[in-house]
PDB file of C-alpha atoms in Angstrom:
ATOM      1  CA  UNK A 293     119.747 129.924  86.917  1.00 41.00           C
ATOM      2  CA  UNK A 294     119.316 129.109  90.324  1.00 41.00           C
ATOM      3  CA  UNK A 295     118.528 125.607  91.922  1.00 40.00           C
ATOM      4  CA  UNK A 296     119.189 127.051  95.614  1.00 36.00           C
ATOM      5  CA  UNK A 297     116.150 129.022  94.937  1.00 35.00           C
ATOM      6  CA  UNK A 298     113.416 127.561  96.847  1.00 35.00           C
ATOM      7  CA  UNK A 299     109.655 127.642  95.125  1.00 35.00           C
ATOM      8  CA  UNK A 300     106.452 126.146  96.651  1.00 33.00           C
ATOM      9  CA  UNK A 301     104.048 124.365  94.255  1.00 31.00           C
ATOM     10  CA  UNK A 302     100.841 123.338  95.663  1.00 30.00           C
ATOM     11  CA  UNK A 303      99.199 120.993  93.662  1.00 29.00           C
ATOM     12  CA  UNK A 304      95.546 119.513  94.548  1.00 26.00           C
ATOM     13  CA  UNK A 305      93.934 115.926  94.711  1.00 30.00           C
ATOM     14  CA  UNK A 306      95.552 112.451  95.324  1.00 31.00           C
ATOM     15  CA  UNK A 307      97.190 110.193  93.497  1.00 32.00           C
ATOM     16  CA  UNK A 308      94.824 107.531  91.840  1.00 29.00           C
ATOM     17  CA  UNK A 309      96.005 103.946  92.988  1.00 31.00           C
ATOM     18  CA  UNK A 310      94.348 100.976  90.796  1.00 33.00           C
ATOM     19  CA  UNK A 311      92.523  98.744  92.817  1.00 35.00           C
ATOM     20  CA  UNK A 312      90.984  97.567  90.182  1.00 35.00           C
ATOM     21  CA  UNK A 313      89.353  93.918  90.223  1.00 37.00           C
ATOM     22  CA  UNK A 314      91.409  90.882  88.922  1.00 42.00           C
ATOM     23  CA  UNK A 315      93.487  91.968  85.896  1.00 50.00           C
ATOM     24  CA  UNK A 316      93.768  95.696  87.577  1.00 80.00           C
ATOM     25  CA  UNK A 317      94.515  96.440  83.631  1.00 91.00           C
ATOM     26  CA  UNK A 318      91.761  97.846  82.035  1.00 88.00           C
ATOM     27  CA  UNK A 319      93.094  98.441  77.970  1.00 94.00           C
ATOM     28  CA  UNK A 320      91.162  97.811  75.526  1.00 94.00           C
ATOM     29  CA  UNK A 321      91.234  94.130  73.959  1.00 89.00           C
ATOM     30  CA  UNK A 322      93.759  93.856  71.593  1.00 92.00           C
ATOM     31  CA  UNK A 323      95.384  91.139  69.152  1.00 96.00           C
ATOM     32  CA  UNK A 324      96.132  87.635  69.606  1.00 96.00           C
ATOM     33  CA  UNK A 325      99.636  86.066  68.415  1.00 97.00           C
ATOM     34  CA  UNK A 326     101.501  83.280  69.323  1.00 97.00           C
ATOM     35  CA  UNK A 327     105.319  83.056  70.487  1.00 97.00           C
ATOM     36  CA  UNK A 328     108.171  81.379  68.683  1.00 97.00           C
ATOM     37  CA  UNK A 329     110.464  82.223  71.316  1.00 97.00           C
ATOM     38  CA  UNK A 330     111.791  84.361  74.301  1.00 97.00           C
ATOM     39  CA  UNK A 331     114.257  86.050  73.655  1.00 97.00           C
ATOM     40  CA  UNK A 332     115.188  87.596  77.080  1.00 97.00           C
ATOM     41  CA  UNK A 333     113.030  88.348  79.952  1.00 97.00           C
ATOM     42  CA  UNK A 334     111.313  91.326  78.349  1.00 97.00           C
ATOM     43  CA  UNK A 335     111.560  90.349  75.323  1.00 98.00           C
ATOM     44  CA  UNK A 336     109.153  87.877  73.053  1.00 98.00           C
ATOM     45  CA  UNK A 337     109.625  86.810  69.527  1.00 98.00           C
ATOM     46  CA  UNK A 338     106.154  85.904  67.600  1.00 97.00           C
ATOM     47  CA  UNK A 339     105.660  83.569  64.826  1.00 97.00           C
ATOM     48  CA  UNK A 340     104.475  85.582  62.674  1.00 97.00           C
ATOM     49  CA  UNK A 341     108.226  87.658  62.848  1.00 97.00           C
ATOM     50  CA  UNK A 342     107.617  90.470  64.852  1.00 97.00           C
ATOM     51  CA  UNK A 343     108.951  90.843  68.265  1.00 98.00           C
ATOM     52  CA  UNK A 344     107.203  92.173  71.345  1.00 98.00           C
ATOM     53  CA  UNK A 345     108.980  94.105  74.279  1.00 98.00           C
ATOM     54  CA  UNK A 346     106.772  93.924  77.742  1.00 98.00           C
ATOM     55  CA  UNK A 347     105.683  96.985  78.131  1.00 98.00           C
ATOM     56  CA  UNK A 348     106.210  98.691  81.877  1.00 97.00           C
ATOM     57  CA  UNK A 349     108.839  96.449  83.071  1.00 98.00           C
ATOM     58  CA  UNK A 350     112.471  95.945  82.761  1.00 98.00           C
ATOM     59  CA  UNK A 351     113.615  92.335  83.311  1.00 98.00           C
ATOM     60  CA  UNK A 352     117.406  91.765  84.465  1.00 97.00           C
ATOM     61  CA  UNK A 353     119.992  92.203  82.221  1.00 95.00           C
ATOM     62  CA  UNK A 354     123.784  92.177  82.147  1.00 92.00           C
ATOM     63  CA  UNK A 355     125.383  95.605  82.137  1.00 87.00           C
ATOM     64  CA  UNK A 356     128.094  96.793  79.023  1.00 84.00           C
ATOM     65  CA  UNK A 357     131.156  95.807  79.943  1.00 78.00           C
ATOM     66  CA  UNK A 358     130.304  93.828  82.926  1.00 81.00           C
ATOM     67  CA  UNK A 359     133.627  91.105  82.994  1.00 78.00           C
ATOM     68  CA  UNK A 360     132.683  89.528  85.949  1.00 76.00           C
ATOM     69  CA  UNK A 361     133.292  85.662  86.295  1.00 77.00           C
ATOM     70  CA  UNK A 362     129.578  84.735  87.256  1.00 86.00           C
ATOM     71  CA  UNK A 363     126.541  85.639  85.220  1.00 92.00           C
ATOM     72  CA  UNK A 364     124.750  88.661  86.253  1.00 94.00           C
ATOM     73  CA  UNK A 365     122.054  87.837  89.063  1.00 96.00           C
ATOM     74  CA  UNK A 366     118.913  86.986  87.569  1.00 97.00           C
ATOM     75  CA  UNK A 367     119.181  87.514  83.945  1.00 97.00           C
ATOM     76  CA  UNK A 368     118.782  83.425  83.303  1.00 97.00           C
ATOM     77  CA  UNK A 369     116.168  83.312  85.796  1.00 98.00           C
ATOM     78  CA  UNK A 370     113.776  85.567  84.121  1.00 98.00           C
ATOM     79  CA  UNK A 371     113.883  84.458  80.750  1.00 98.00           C
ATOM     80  CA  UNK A 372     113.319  80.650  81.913  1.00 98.00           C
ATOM     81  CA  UNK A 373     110.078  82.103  83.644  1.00 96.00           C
ATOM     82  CA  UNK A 374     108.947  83.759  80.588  1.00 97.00           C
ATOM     83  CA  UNK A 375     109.560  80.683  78.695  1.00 97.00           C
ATOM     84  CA  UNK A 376     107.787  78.494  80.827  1.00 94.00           C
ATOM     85  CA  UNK A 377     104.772  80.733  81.206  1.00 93.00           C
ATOM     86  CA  UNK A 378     105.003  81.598  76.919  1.00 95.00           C
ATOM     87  CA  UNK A 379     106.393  78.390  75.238  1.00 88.00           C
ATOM     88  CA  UNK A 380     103.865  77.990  72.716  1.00 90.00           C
ATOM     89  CA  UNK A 381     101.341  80.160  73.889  1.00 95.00           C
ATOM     90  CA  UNK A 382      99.048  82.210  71.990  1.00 96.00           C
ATOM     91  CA  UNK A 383      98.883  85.607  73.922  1.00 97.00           C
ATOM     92  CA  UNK A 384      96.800  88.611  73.688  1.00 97.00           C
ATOM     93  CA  UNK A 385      98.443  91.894  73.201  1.00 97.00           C
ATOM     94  CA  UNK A 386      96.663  94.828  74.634  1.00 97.00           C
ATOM     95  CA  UNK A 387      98.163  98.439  73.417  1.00 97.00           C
ATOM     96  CA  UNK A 388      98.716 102.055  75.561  1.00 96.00           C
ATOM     97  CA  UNK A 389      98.961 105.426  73.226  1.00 94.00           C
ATOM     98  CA  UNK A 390     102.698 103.985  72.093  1.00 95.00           C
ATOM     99  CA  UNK A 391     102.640 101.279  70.328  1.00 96.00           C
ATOM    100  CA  UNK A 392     106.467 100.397  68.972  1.00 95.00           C
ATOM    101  CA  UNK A 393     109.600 101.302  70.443  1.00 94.00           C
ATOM    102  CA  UNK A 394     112.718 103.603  68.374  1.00 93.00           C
ATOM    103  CA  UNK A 395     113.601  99.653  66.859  1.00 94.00           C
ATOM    104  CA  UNK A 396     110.239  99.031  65.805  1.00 95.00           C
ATOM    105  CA  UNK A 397     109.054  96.275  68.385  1.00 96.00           C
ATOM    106  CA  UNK A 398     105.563  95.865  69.208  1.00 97.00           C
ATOM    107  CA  UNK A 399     105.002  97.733  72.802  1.00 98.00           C
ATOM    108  CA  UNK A 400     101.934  95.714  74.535  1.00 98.00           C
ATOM    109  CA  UNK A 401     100.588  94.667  78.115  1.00 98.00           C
ATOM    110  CA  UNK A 402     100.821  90.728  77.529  1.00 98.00           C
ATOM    111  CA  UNK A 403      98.100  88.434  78.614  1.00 97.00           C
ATOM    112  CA  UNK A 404      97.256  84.831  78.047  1.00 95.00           C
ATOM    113  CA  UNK A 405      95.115  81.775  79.833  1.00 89.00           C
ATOM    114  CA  UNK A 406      96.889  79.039  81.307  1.00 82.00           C
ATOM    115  CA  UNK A 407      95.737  76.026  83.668  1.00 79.00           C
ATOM    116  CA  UNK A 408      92.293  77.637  83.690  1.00 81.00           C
ATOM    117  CA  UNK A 409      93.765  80.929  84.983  1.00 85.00           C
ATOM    118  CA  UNK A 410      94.011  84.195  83.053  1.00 87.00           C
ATOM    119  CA  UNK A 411      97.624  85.357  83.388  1.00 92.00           C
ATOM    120  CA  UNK A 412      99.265  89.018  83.261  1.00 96.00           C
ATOM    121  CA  UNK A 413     102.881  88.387  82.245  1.00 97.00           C
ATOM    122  CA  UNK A 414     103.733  91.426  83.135  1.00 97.00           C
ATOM    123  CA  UNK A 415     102.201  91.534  86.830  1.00 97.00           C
ATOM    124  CA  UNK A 416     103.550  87.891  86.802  1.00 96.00           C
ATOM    125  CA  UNK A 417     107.025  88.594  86.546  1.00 98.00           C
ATOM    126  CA  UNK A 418     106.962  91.785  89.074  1.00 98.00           C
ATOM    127  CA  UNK A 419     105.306  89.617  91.382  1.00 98.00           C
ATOM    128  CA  UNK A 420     108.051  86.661  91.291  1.00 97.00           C
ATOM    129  CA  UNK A 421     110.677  89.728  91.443  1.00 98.00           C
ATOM    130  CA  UNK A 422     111.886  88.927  88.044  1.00 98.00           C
ATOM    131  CA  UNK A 423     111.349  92.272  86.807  1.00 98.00           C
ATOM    132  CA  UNK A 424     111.184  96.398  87.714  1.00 98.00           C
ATOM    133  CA  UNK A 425     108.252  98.756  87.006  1.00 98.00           C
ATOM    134  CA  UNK A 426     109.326 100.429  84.268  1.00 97.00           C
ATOM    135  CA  UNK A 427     106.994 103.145  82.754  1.00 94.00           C
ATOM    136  CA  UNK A 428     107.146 105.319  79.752  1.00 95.00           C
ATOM    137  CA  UNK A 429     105.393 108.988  79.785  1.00 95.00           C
ATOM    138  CA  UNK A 430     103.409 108.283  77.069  1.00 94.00           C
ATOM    139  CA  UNK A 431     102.223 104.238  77.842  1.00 94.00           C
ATOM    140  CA  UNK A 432     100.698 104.392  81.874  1.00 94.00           C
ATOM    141  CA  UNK A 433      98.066 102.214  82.215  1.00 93.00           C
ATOM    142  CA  UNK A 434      98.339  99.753  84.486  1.00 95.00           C
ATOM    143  CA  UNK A 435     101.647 101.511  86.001  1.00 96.00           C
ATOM    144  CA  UNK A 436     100.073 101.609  89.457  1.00 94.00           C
ATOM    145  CA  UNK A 437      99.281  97.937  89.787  1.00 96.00           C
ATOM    146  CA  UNK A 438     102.500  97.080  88.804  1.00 97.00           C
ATOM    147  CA  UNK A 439     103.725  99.021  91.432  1.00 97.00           C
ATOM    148  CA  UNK A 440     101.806  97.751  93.986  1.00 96.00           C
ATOM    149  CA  UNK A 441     103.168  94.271  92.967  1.00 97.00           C
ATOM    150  CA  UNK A 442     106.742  95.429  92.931  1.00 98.00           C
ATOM    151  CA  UNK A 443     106.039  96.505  96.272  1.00 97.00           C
ATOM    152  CA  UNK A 444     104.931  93.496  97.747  1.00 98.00           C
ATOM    153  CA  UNK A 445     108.142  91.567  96.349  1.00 98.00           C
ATOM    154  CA  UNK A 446     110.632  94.128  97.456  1.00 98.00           C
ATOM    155  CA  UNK A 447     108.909  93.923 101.067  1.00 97.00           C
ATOM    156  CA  UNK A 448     109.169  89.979 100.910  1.00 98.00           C
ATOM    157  CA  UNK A 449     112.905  89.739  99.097  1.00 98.00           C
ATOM    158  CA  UNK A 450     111.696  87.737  95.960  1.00 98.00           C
ATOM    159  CA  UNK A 451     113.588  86.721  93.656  1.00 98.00           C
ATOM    160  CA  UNK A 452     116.236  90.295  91.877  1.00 98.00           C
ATOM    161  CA  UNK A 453     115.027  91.945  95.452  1.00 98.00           C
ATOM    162  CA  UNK A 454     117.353  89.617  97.413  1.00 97.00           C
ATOM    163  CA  UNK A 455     120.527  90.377  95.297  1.00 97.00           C
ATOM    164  CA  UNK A 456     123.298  93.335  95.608  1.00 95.00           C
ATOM    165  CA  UNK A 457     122.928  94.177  91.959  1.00 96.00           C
ATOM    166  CA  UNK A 458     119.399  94.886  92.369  1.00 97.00           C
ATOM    167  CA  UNK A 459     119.508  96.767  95.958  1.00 97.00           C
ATOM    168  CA  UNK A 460     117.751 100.605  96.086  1.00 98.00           C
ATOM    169  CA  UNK A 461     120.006 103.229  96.234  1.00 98.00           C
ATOM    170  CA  UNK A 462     121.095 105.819  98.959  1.00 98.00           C
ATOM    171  CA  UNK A 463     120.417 109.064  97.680  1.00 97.00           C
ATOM    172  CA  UNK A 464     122.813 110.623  99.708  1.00 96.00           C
ATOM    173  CA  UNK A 465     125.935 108.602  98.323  1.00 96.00           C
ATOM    174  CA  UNK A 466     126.859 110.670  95.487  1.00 95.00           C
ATOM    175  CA  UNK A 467     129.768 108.640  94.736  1.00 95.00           C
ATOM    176  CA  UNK A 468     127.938 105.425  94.447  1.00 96.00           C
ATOM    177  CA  UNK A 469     125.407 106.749  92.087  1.00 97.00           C
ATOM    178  CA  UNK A 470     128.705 108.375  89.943  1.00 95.00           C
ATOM    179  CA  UNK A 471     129.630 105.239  89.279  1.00 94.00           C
ATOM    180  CA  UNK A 472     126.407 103.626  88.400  1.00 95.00           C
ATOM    181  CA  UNK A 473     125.985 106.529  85.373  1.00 95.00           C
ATOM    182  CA  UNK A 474     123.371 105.228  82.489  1.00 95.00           C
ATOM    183  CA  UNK A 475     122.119 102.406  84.252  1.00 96.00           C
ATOM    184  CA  UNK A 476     118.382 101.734  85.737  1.00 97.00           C
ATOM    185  CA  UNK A 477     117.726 102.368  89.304  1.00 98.00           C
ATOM    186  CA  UNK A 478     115.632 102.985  92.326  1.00 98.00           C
ATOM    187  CA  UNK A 479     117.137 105.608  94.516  1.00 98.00           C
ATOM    188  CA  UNK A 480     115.004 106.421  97.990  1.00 98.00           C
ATOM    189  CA  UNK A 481     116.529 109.282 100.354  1.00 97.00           C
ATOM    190  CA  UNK A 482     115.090 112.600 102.203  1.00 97.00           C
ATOM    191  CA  UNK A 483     114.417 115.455  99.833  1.00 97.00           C
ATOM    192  CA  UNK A 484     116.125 118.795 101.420  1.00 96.00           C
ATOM    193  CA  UNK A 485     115.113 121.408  99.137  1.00 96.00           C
ATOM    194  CA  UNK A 486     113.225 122.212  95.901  1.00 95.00           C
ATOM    195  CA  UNK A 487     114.929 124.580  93.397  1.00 94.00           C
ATOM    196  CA  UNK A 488     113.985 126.253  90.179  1.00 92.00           C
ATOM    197  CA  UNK A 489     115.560 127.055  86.652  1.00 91.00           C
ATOM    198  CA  UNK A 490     113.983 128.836  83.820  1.00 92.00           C
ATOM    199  CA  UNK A 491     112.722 125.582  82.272  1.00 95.00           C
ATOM    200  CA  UNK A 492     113.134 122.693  85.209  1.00 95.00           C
ATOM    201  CA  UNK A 493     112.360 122.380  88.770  1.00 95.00           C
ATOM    202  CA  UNK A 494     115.120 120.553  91.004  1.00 96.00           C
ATOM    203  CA  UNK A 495     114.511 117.803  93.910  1.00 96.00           C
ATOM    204  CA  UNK A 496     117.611 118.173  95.809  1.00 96.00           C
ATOM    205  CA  UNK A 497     118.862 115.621  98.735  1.00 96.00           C
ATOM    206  CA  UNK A 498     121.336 117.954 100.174  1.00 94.00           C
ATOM    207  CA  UNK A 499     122.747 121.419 100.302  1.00 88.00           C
ATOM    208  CA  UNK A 500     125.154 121.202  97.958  1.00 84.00           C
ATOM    209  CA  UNK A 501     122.976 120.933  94.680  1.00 77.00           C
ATOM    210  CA  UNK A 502     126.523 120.992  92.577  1.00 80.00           C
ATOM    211  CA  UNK A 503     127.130 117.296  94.584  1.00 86.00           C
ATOM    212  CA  UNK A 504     124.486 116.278  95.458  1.00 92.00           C
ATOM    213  CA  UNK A 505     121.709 113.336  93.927  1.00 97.00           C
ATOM    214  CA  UNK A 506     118.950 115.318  92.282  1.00 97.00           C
ATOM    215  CA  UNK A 507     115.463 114.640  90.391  1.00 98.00           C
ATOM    216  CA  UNK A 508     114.998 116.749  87.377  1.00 97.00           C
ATOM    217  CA  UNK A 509     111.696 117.794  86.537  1.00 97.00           C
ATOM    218  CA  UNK A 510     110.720 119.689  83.244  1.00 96.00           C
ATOM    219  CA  UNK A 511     108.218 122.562  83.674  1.00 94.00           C
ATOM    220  CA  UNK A 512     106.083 121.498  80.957  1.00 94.00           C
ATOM    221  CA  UNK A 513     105.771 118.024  82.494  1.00 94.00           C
ATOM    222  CA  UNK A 514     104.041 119.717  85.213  1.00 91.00           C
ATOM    223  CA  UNK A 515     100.366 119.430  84.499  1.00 91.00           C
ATOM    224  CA  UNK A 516     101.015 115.284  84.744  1.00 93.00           C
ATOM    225  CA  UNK A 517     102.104 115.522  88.083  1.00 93.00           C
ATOM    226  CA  UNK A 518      99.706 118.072  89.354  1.00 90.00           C
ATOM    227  CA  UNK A 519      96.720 115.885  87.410  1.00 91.00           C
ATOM    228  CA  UNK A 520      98.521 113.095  90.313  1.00 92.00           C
ATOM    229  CA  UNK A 521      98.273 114.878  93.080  1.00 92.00           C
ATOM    230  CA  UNK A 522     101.870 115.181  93.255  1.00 91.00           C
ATOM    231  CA  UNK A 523     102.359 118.254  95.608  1.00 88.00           C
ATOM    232  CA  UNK A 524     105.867 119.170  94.789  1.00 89.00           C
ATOM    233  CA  UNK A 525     106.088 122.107  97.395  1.00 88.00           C
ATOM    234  CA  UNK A 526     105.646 119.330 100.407  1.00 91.00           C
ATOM    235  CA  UNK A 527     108.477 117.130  99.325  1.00 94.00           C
ATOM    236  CA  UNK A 528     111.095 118.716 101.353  1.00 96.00           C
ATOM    237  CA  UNK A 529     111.507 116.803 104.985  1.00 96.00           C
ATOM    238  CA  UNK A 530     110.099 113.533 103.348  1.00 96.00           C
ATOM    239  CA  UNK A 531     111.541 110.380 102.118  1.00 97.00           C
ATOM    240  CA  UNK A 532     111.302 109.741  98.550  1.00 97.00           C
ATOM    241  CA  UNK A 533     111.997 106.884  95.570  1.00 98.00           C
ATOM    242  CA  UNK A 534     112.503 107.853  92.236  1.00 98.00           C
ATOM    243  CA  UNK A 535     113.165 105.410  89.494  1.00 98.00           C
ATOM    244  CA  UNK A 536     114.822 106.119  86.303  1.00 98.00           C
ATOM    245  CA  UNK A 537     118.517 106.177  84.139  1.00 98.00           C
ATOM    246  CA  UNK A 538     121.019 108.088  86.440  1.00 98.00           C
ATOM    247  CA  UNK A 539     122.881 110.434  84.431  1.00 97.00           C
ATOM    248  CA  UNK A 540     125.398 113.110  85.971  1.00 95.00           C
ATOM    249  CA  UNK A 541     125.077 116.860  85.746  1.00 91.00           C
ATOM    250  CA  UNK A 542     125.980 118.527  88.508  1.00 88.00           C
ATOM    251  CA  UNK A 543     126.034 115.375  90.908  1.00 95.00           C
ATOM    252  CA  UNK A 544     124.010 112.499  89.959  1.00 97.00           C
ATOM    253  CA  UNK A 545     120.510 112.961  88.574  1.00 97.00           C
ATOM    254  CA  UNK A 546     117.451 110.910  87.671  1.00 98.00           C
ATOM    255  CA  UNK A 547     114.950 112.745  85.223  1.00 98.00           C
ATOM    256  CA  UNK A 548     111.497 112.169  86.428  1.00 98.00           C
ATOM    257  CA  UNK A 549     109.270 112.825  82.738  1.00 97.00           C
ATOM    258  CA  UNK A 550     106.007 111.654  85.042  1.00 97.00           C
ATOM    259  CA  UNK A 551     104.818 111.397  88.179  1.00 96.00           C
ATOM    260  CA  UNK A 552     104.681 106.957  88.130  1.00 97.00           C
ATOM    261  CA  UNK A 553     108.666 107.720  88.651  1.00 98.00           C
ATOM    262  CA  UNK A 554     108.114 109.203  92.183  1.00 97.00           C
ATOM    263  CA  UNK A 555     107.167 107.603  95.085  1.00 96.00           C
ATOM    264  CA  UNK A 556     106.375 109.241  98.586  1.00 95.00           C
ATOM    265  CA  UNK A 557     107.452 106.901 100.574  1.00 94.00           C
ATOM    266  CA  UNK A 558     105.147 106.337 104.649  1.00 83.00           C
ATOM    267  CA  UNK A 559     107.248 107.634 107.661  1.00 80.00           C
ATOM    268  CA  UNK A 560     108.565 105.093 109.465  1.00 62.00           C
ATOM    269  CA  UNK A 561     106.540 103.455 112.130  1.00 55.00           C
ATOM    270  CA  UNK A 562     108.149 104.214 115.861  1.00 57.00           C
ATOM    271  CA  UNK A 563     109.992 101.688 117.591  1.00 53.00           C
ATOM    272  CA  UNK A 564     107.850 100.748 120.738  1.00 49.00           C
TER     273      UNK A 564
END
């Protein structure tokens, strides 16, 4: 198959932003519990013996094998937020269409009141820049708030957003991205081409698809991003960030399952 191929996919509408009131997550009420413990910054364990993972974010944590002399940046810093805001708590969990993860923990949008305030853990922790957005194909609700709020704390350098471990990725160093291979990024760069295959379509950054960074993109995820307004066929020319797991095939690659992984990013403003 080709990837050089060019193809032109016009899909129609915009994507939806939530500007939703207060909360800007609108599930369903769920359960109540109360937590024992944290047991990272993701990562809650209840009284009652089940454990729930905070669904649409990933919190800092140290990468296999790391043998550096310091802690990694920010992994202590997020749990002791999580404890502080949880110690004791009872907290409400509020489900998407996937409710447990492949090791059976509870998958839930965490809310509780404190100081007279209802709190979002979730939208907390983005907010502080003690967590990434990170969204499952199956569970988005409440994706785009949380990316509004990782937004605003990447613009103002809070908290993971001022360290080197945390920094977004050039696409256009190949190299770089080799050696960060099964590890969670954001990668932003200009998209050059888009190429197609029997059963995926192809962002490229540069000529050389068999080098180059690339997003995959399976056919039959399609209808999500065309339901976004996600016009594939305009991408090339623009500046994009996609987050995901870089893998390597053919150059580094992040597979983009739905359109909450792929941002179009504004053209820069001119200097004047």
């Amino acid at each position: 198959m080709s990837r050089r191929r060019q193809v032109w996919i016009s899909f129609f509408g915009a994507v939806l932003f939530c500007a939703a009131p207060v909360l800007a997550c609108d599930l369903p009420a769920g359960e109540t519990a109360t937590v024992a413990s944290v047991v990272d910054g993701e990562t809650l364990a209840l009284t009652d013996g089940r454990t729930v993972r905070l669904l649409g974010v990933k919190a800092p944590s140290t990468p296999l094998g790391w043998k550096g002399g310091e802690p990694w940046p920010f992994v202590a810093e997020a749990k002791a937020a999580l404890e502080r805001l949880t110690s004791g708590a009872t907290v409400e969990l509020r489900f998407d269409a996937r409710r447990e993860d492949r090791h059976g923990h509870i998958l839930a949008q965490v809310f509780l009141a404190r100081d007279g305030k209802q709190h979002w853990l979730q939208r907390d922790l983005v907010a502080q820049g003690l967590a990434r957005v990170y969204s499952l194909a199956d569970s988005r609700a409440c994706v785009q708030a949380l990316l509004v709020a990782e937004g605003e704390a990447r613009e103002a350098r809070r908290g993971l957003w001022r360290s080197w471990a945390y920094r977004v990725q050039e696409a256009g160093d190949a190299k770089r991205l080799g050696r960060l291979v099964r590890t969670y990024q954001l990668v932003e760069g200009t998209v050059h081409a888009i190429g197609e295959g029997r059963k995926l379509l192809y962002v490229n950054f540069a000529e050389d698809w068999r080098s180059d960074f690339t997003i995959t993109i399976e056919r039959k995820a399609l209808a999500a991003f065309e339901a976004a307004g996600l016009d594939l066929g305009t991408l090339p020319g623009k500046r994009v960030r996609v987050r995901g797991v870089v893998e390597w095939w053919n150059g580094p690659m992040i597979a983009a399952t739905h359109p909450e992984q792929v941002e179009v990013l504004a053209p820069a403003s001119p200097a004047g």
